[in-house]
Coordinates of C-alpha atoms in Angstrom, one line a residue:
X28 CA -54.2 -51.0 -52.3
X29 CA -51.5 -49.1 -54.1
X30 CA -48.1 -50.7 -54.5
X31 CA -44.9 -48.9 -55.0
X32 CA -42.7 -49.9 -57.9
X33 CA -40.3 -51.5 -55.4
X34 CA -43.1 -53.6 -53.9
X35 CA -44.3 -54.7 -57.3
X36 CA -40.8 -55.9 -58.2
X37 CA -40.6 -57.8 -54.8
X38 CA -44.0 -59.4 -55.4
X39 CA -43.0 -60.4 -58.9
X40 CA -39.7 -61.8 -57.7
X41 CA -41.6 -64.0 -55.2
X42 CA -44.5 -65.0 -57.5
X43 CA -42.6 -65.9 -60.7
X44 CA -40.7 -68.9 -59.2
X45 CA -43.9 -70.1 -57.6
X46 CA -45.8 -69.8 -60.8
X47 CA -43.0 -71.7 -62.6
X48 CA -42.5 -74.3 -59.8
X49 CA -46.1 -75.7 -59.9
X50 CA -46.3 -76.8 -63.6
X51 CA -42.7 -78.1 -63.5
X52 CA -43.6 -80.1 -60.4
X53 CA -46.8 -81.4 -61.9
X54 CA -44.9 -82.5 -65.0
X55 CA -42.3 -84.3 -62.9
X56 CA -45.0 -86.0 -60.8
X57 CA -46.6 -87.2 -64.0
X58 CA -43.4 -88.6 -65.4
X59 CA -42.6 -90.4 -62.1
X60 CA -46.1 -91.7 -61.9
X61 CA -45.8 -93.2 -65.4
X62 CA -42.4 -94.7 -64.6
X63 CA -43.2 -95.7 -61.0
X64 CA -41.5 -98.7 -59.5
X65 CA -42.4 -100.2 -56.2
X66 CA -39.3 -101.8 -54.7
X67 CA -41.5 -103.8 -52.3
X68 CA -43.0 -105.9 -55.2
X69 CA -40.0 -108.1 -55.4
X70 CA -40.1 -108.7 -51.5
X71 CA -43.7 -109.7 -51.6
X72 CA -43.0 -112.1 -54.5
X73 CA -40.9 -114.3 -52.2
X74 CA -44.2 -115.8 -50.8
X75 CA -45.6 -116.8 -54.3
X76 CA -45.6 -120.3 -55.6
X77 CA -45.4 -121.1 -59.3
X78 CA -49.2 -121.3 -59.8
X79 CA -51.1 -120.3 -56.7
X80 CA -54.8 -120.7 -57.0
X81 CA -55.6 -118.5 -53.9
X82 CA -53.7 -115.4 -53.0
X83 CA -54.2 -113.3 -49.8
X84 CA -53.1 -109.7 -50.3
X85 CA -53.6 -106.2 -48.9
X86 CA -52.9 -104.9 -45.4
X87 CA -51.6 -106.1 -42.0
X88 CA -55.0 -107.6 -41.1
X89 CA -54.5 -110.0 -44.0
X90 CA -50.8 -110.3 -43.4
X91 CA -51.4 -111.6 -39.9
X92 CA -54.9 -112.8 -40.2
X93 CA -55.2 -115.1 -43.2
X94 CA -53.4 -118.5 -43.1
X95 CA -52.7 -120.2 -46.5
X96 CA -52.2 -123.6 -44.7
X97 CA -55.7 -123.4 -43.2
X98 CA -57.2 -122.4 -46.5
X99 CA -55.5 -125.4 -48.2
X100 CA -56.8 -127.7 -45.5
X101 CA -60.5 -126.5 -45.9
X102 CA -60.3 -126.6 -49.7
X103 CA -58.6 -130.0 -49.7
X104 CA -55.6 -128.6 -51.6
X105 CA -52.0 -129.7 -51.5
X106 CA -49.4 -127.4 -49.8
X107 CA -48.3 -124.5 -52.0
X108 CA -51.7 -123.7 -53.7
X109 CA -52.4 -120.8 -51.4
X110 CA -50.1 -117.8 -50.7
X111 CA -50.1 -114.7 -48.6
X112 CA -48.4 -111.6 -50.0
X113 CA -50.0 -109.0 -47.7
X114 CA -47.8 -106.3 -46.0
X115 CA -48.6 -103.6 -43.4
X116 CA -50.8 -100.9 -44.9
X117 CA -50.7 -102.6 -48.3
X118 CA -53.5 -101.0 -50.4
X119 CA -54.9 -102.0 -53.8
X120 CA -52.4 -99.8 -55.7
X121 CA -49.6 -101.7 -54.1
X122 CA -51.2 -105.0 -54.8
X123 CA -51.5 -104.0 -58.4
X124 CA -47.8 -103.2 -58.6
X125 CA -47.1 -106.8 -57.6
X126 CA -49.5 -108.1 -60.2
X127 CA -48.0 -106.0 -62.9
X128 CA -44.5 -107.2 -61.9
X129 CA -45.4 -110.9 -61.8
X130 CA -48.6 -111.3 -64.0
X131 CA -48.3 -115.1 -64.6
X132 CA -48.9 -115.8 -60.9
X133 CA -52.2 -114.0 -60.9
X134 CA -53.9 -114.7 -64.2
X135 CA -56.0 -117.7 -62.9
X136 CA -55.8 -117.1 -59.2
X137 CA -58.5 -115.9 -56.8
X138 CA -57.1 -112.8 -55.1
X139 CA -58.5 -111.7 -51.7
X140 CA -57.5 -108.2 -50.8
X141 CA -57.9 -106.9 -47.3
X142 CA -58.6 -103.2 -46.8
X143 CA -58.9 -100.9 -43.9
X144 CA -60.9 -97.6 -43.6
X145 CA -57.8 -95.4 -43.4
X146 CA -57.1 -96.2 -47.1
X147 CA -60.0 -94.0 -48.2
X148 CA -59.2 -91.1 -45.7
X149 CA -57.9 -88.2 -47.6
X150 CA -57.3 -86.4 -44.3
X151 CA -54.5 -89.0 -43.4
X152 CA -51.3 -88.0 -45.1
X153 CA -48.8 -89.9 -42.9
X154 CA -46.0 -92.0 -44.1
X155 CA -46.8 -95.7 -43.7
X156 CA -50.5 -95.1 -44.2
X157 CA -50.4 -93.3 -47.7
X158 CA -48.3 -95.5 -49.9
X159 CA -46.1 -94.3 -52.7
X160 CA -48.0 -96.6 -55.0
X161 CA -51.2 -94.7 -54.1
X162 CA -49.3 -91.4 -54.9
X163 CA -48.1 -92.7 -58.2
X164 CA -51.6 -93.3 -59.3
X165 CA -53.0 -90.0 -58.2
X166 CA -53.5 -87.1 -60.6
X167 CA -50.4 -84.7 -60.2
X168 CA -52.5 -81.6 -59.7
X169 CA -54.6 -83.4 -57.0
X170 CA -51.4 -84.6 -55.4
X171 CA -50.0 -81.1 -55.2
X172 CA -53.3 -79.8 -53.8
X173 CA -53.4 -82.5 -51.2
X174 CA -49.8 -82.5 -50.0
X175 CA -48.2 -79.1 -50.4
X176 CA -50.4 -77.4 -47.8
X177 CA -50.2 -80.4 -45.4
X178 CA -47.3 -82.7 -45.8
X179 CA -44.8 -81.4 -48.4
X180 CA -42.0 -83.4 -46.8
X181 CA -43.8 -86.7 -47.8
X182 CA -44.4 -85.5 -51.3
X183 CA -40.7 -84.5 -51.8
X184 CA -39.6 -87.8 -50.2
X185 CA -41.6 -89.7 -52.8
X186 CA -40.1 -87.6 -55.5
X187 CA -36.5 -88.1 -54.4
X188 CA -37.0 -91.8 -53.7
X189 CA -38.3 -92.4 -57.2
X190 CA -35.6 -90.3 -58.9
X191 CA -33.0 -92.3 -57.0
X192 CA -34.6 -95.5 -58.2
X193 CA -34.7 -94.3 -61.8
X194 CA -31.1 -93.0 -61.7
X195 CA -29.7 -96.1 -60.0
X196 CA -31.7 -98.5 -62.1
X197 CA -34.5 -100.7 -61.1
X198 CA -33.5 -103.8 -59.1
X199 CA -33.9 -107.0 -61.0
X200 CA -37.2 -108.8 -60.1
X201 CA -36.3 -111.5 -57.7
X202 CA -38.1 -114.5 -56.4
X203 CA -36.4 -116.5 -53.6
X204 CA -35.7 -120.1 -54.7
X205 CA -34.3 -123.2 -53.2
X206 CA -31.4 -125.3 -54.7
X207 CA -34.0 -127.2 -56.8
X208 CA -35.2 -123.9 -58.4
X209 CA -38.5 -123.9 -56.4
X210 CA -39.8 -120.8 -54.8
X211 CA -39.2 -120.6 -51.1
X212 CA -42.5 -120.2 -49.2
X213 CA -41.5 -121.2 -45.7
X214 CA -42.6 -117.8 -44.3
X215 CA -46.1 -118.3 -45.4
X216 CA -47.8 -115.5 -43.3
X217 CA -46.9 -113.5 -40.2
X218 CA -48.9 -114.7 -37.1
X219 CA -48.7 -113.5 -33.6
X220 CA -49.5 -115.8 -30.6
X221 CA -50.2 -113.4 -27.8
X222 CA -53.8 -112.7 -26.7
X223 CA -55.5 -109.2 -26.7
X224 CA -55.6 -107.6 -23.3
X225 CA -58.6 -105.5 -23.9
X226 CA -56.8 -102.1 -24.4
X227 CA -58.7 -99.9 -26.8
X228 CA -56.6 -97.5 -29.0
X229 CA -57.5 -93.7 -28.6
X230 CA -60.8 -93.2 -30.5
X231 CA -60.6 -90.6 -33.2
X232 CA -56.9 -91.3 -33.6
X233 CA -54.7 -91.1 -36.5
X234 CA -56.7 -93.6 -38.7
X235 CA -59.7 -91.4 -38.6
X236 CA -58.3 -88.0 -37.9
X237 CA -59.6 -85.4 -40.4
X238 CA -61.8 -88.1 -41.9
X239 CA -62.6 -87.2 -45.5
X240 CA -63.6 -89.7 -48.2
X241 CA -64.3 -87.0 -50.9
X242 CA -60.9 -86.9 -52.5
X243 CA -58.4 -88.7 -54.8
X244 CA -57.8 -91.8 -52.8
X245 CA -61.3 -93.3 -53.4
X246 CA -60.9 -92.8 -57.1
X247 CA -57.4 -94.4 -57.1
X248 CA -58.6 -97.4 -55.1
X249 CA -61.5 -97.9 -57.6
X250 CA -59.2 -97.6 -60.6
X251 CA -56.7 -100.0 -59.1
X252 CA -59.4 -102.5 -58.2
X253 CA -60.8 -102.2 -61.7
X254 CA -57.5 -103.1 -63.2
X255 CA -56.9 -105.9 -60.8
X256 CA -60.3 -107.4 -61.6
X257 CA -59.2 -107.6 -65.2
X258 CA -55.8 -109.2 -64.4
X259 CA -56.7 -111.9 -61.9
X260 CA -58.9 -114.9 -62.1
X261 CA -61.4 -113.6 -59.4
X262 CA -61.2 -110.5 -57.2
X263 CA -62.7 -110.4 -53.7
X264 CA -62.3 -107.4 -51.3
X265 CA -62.8 -107.7 -47.5
X266 CA -62.5 -105.8 -44.4
X267 CA -61.3 -108.1 -41.5
X268 CA -63.0 -108.2 -38.1
X269 CA -62.4 -106.0 -35.1
X270 CA -62.1 -107.4 -31.5
X271 CA -65.4 -107.3 -29.6
X272 CA -64.2 -105.0 -26.9
X273 CA -63.1 -102.5 -29.5
X274 CA -66.3 -102.9 -31.4
X275 CA -68.2 -102.1 -28.2
X276 CA -66.1 -99.0 -27.5
X277 CA -66.4 -97.7 -31.0
X278 CA -70.2 -98.2 -31.2
X279 CA -70.8 -96.5 -27.8
X280 CA -68.6 -93.5 -28.5
X281 CA -69.4 -90.2 -30.3
X282 CA -65.9 -90.3 -31.9
X283 CA -65.6 -90.5 -35.6
X284 CA -64.6 -94.1 -35.7
X285 CA -67.9 -96.0 -36.1
X286 CA -69.3 -93.6 -38.6
X287 CA -66.1 -93.6 -40.6
X288 CA -66.0 -97.5 -40.6
X289 CA -69.6 -97.6 -41.8
X290 CA -68.9 -94.9 -44.5
X291 CA -65.9 -97.0 -45.6
X292 CA -68.1 -100.1 -45.9
X293 CA -70.8 -98.2 -47.8
X294 CA -68.4 -96.7 -50.1
X295 CA -66.6 -100.0 -50.8
X296 CA -70.0 -101.7 -51.3
X297 CA -70.9 -99.2 -54.0
X298 CA -67.5 -99.5 -55.7
X299 CA -67.8 -103.3 -55.8
X300 CA -71.3 -103.0 -57.3
X301 CA -69.9 -100.8 -60.0
X302 CA -67.0 -103.1 -60.7
X303 CA -69.0 -106.3 -60.5
X304 CA -66.7 -107.8 -57.7
X305 CA -67.4 -109.1 -54.2
X306 CA -67.1 -107.0 -51.1
X307 CA -67.6 -108.4 -47.6
X308 CA -67.1 -106.6 -44.4
X309 CA -66.5 -108.6 -41.3
X310 CA -65.8 -105.5 -39.2
X311 CA -68.7 -105.7 -36.8
X312 CA -69.5 -109.4 -37.0
X313 CA -70.3 -110.8 -33.5
X314 CA -69.0 -114.3 -33.9
X315 CA -65.5 -113.5 -32.6
X316 CA -64.0 -113.4 -29.2
X317 CA -61.3 -111.1 -27.8
X318 CA -59.2 -114.3 -27.4
X319 CA -59.1 -114.4 -31.2
X320 CA -57.1 -111.2 -31.4
X321 CA -53.7 -109.9 -30.2
X322 CA -54.8 -106.3 -30.3
X323 CA -58.0 -104.4 -31.1
X324 CA -57.7 -104.8 -34.8
X325 CA -55.5 -107.8 -35.6
X326 CA -56.2 -111.5 -35.2
X327 CA -53.7 -113.7 -33.4
X328 CA -52.5 -117.1 -34.4
X329 CA -55.5 -119.2 -33.4
X330 CA -58.0 -116.3 -34.5
X331 CA -56.4 -116.2 -37.9
X332 CA -57.0 -119.9 -38.4
X333 CA -60.6 -119.5 -37.3
X334 CA -61.1 -116.5 -39.5
X335 CA -59.5 -118.1 -42.5
X336 CA -61.7 -121.2 -42.3
X337 CA -64.8 -119.0 -41.9
X338 CA -63.9 -116.8 -44.9
X339 CA -63.0 -119.7 -47.1
X340 CA -66.3 -121.5 -46.4
X341 CA -68.4 -118.4 -46.8
X342 CA -66.8 -116.8 -49.8
X343 CA -65.3 -119.7 -51.7
X344 CA -67.4 -122.7 -50.8
X345 CA -70.7 -120.8 -50.3
X346 CA -71.3 -122.5 -46.8

């Protein structure tokens, strides 16, 4: 196709800024990734004791499903020897940020990280399910390739948020303490009392939409787990159980959910083997009841105590 001189100038005018923008953006992402600060690390630290021997971490299925008091009872430990620092959608890069901020609490501790399948889904680029910590650990070129065509607003939100933190100065690391100087741990974990009503979330929904494991998230998760392994006493990774009604619906459907969950388990099993750590999936175990859950994927108050006791006996006591 023959271009006029005017068309060539117009094309040059459009392309030059774009050509300049990409390497500048990649450099900025590299700098922000190196200097990354997770503002939630300080919030999570409020649940740490001075020297916890067992720390539950990771996503909401750990946050609401693993009870430190039950673990202490089963292990015969005094109160304060177990802690839960899990948060909604908390992934291994986020856990690592907390360990880097408060290393002394983790050096000799057994850390159990709960993960969910969406954490490996490169097709899911939604705020709340793709953490800034994950983005900070991702190669800048891969980050541009993943987000510019799909969710540029989240990419720019991450950039502006980190620039704001760097300009304003990092908040001072903070652990809530009582008048005697002891860490406050009264909110030990978040439990929900209600009982699951059997409602099944739309299959093929946001967690598994555009399911794709071949991408940067898997590599970032493995790198983060490798560093966690070297910074804690013992590292265990789990996937928490699903409610039986949800399990049945998933297994009998031709939606992507069951295959995605199994691919996640297979991928995590392979990662764990390479790193020499334990991975245990409780996703499709048949020992639970709907009454143990408050929704399809989260245990309720009584279920969390049952699950914590089962997990501790199996993974820590070998029963």
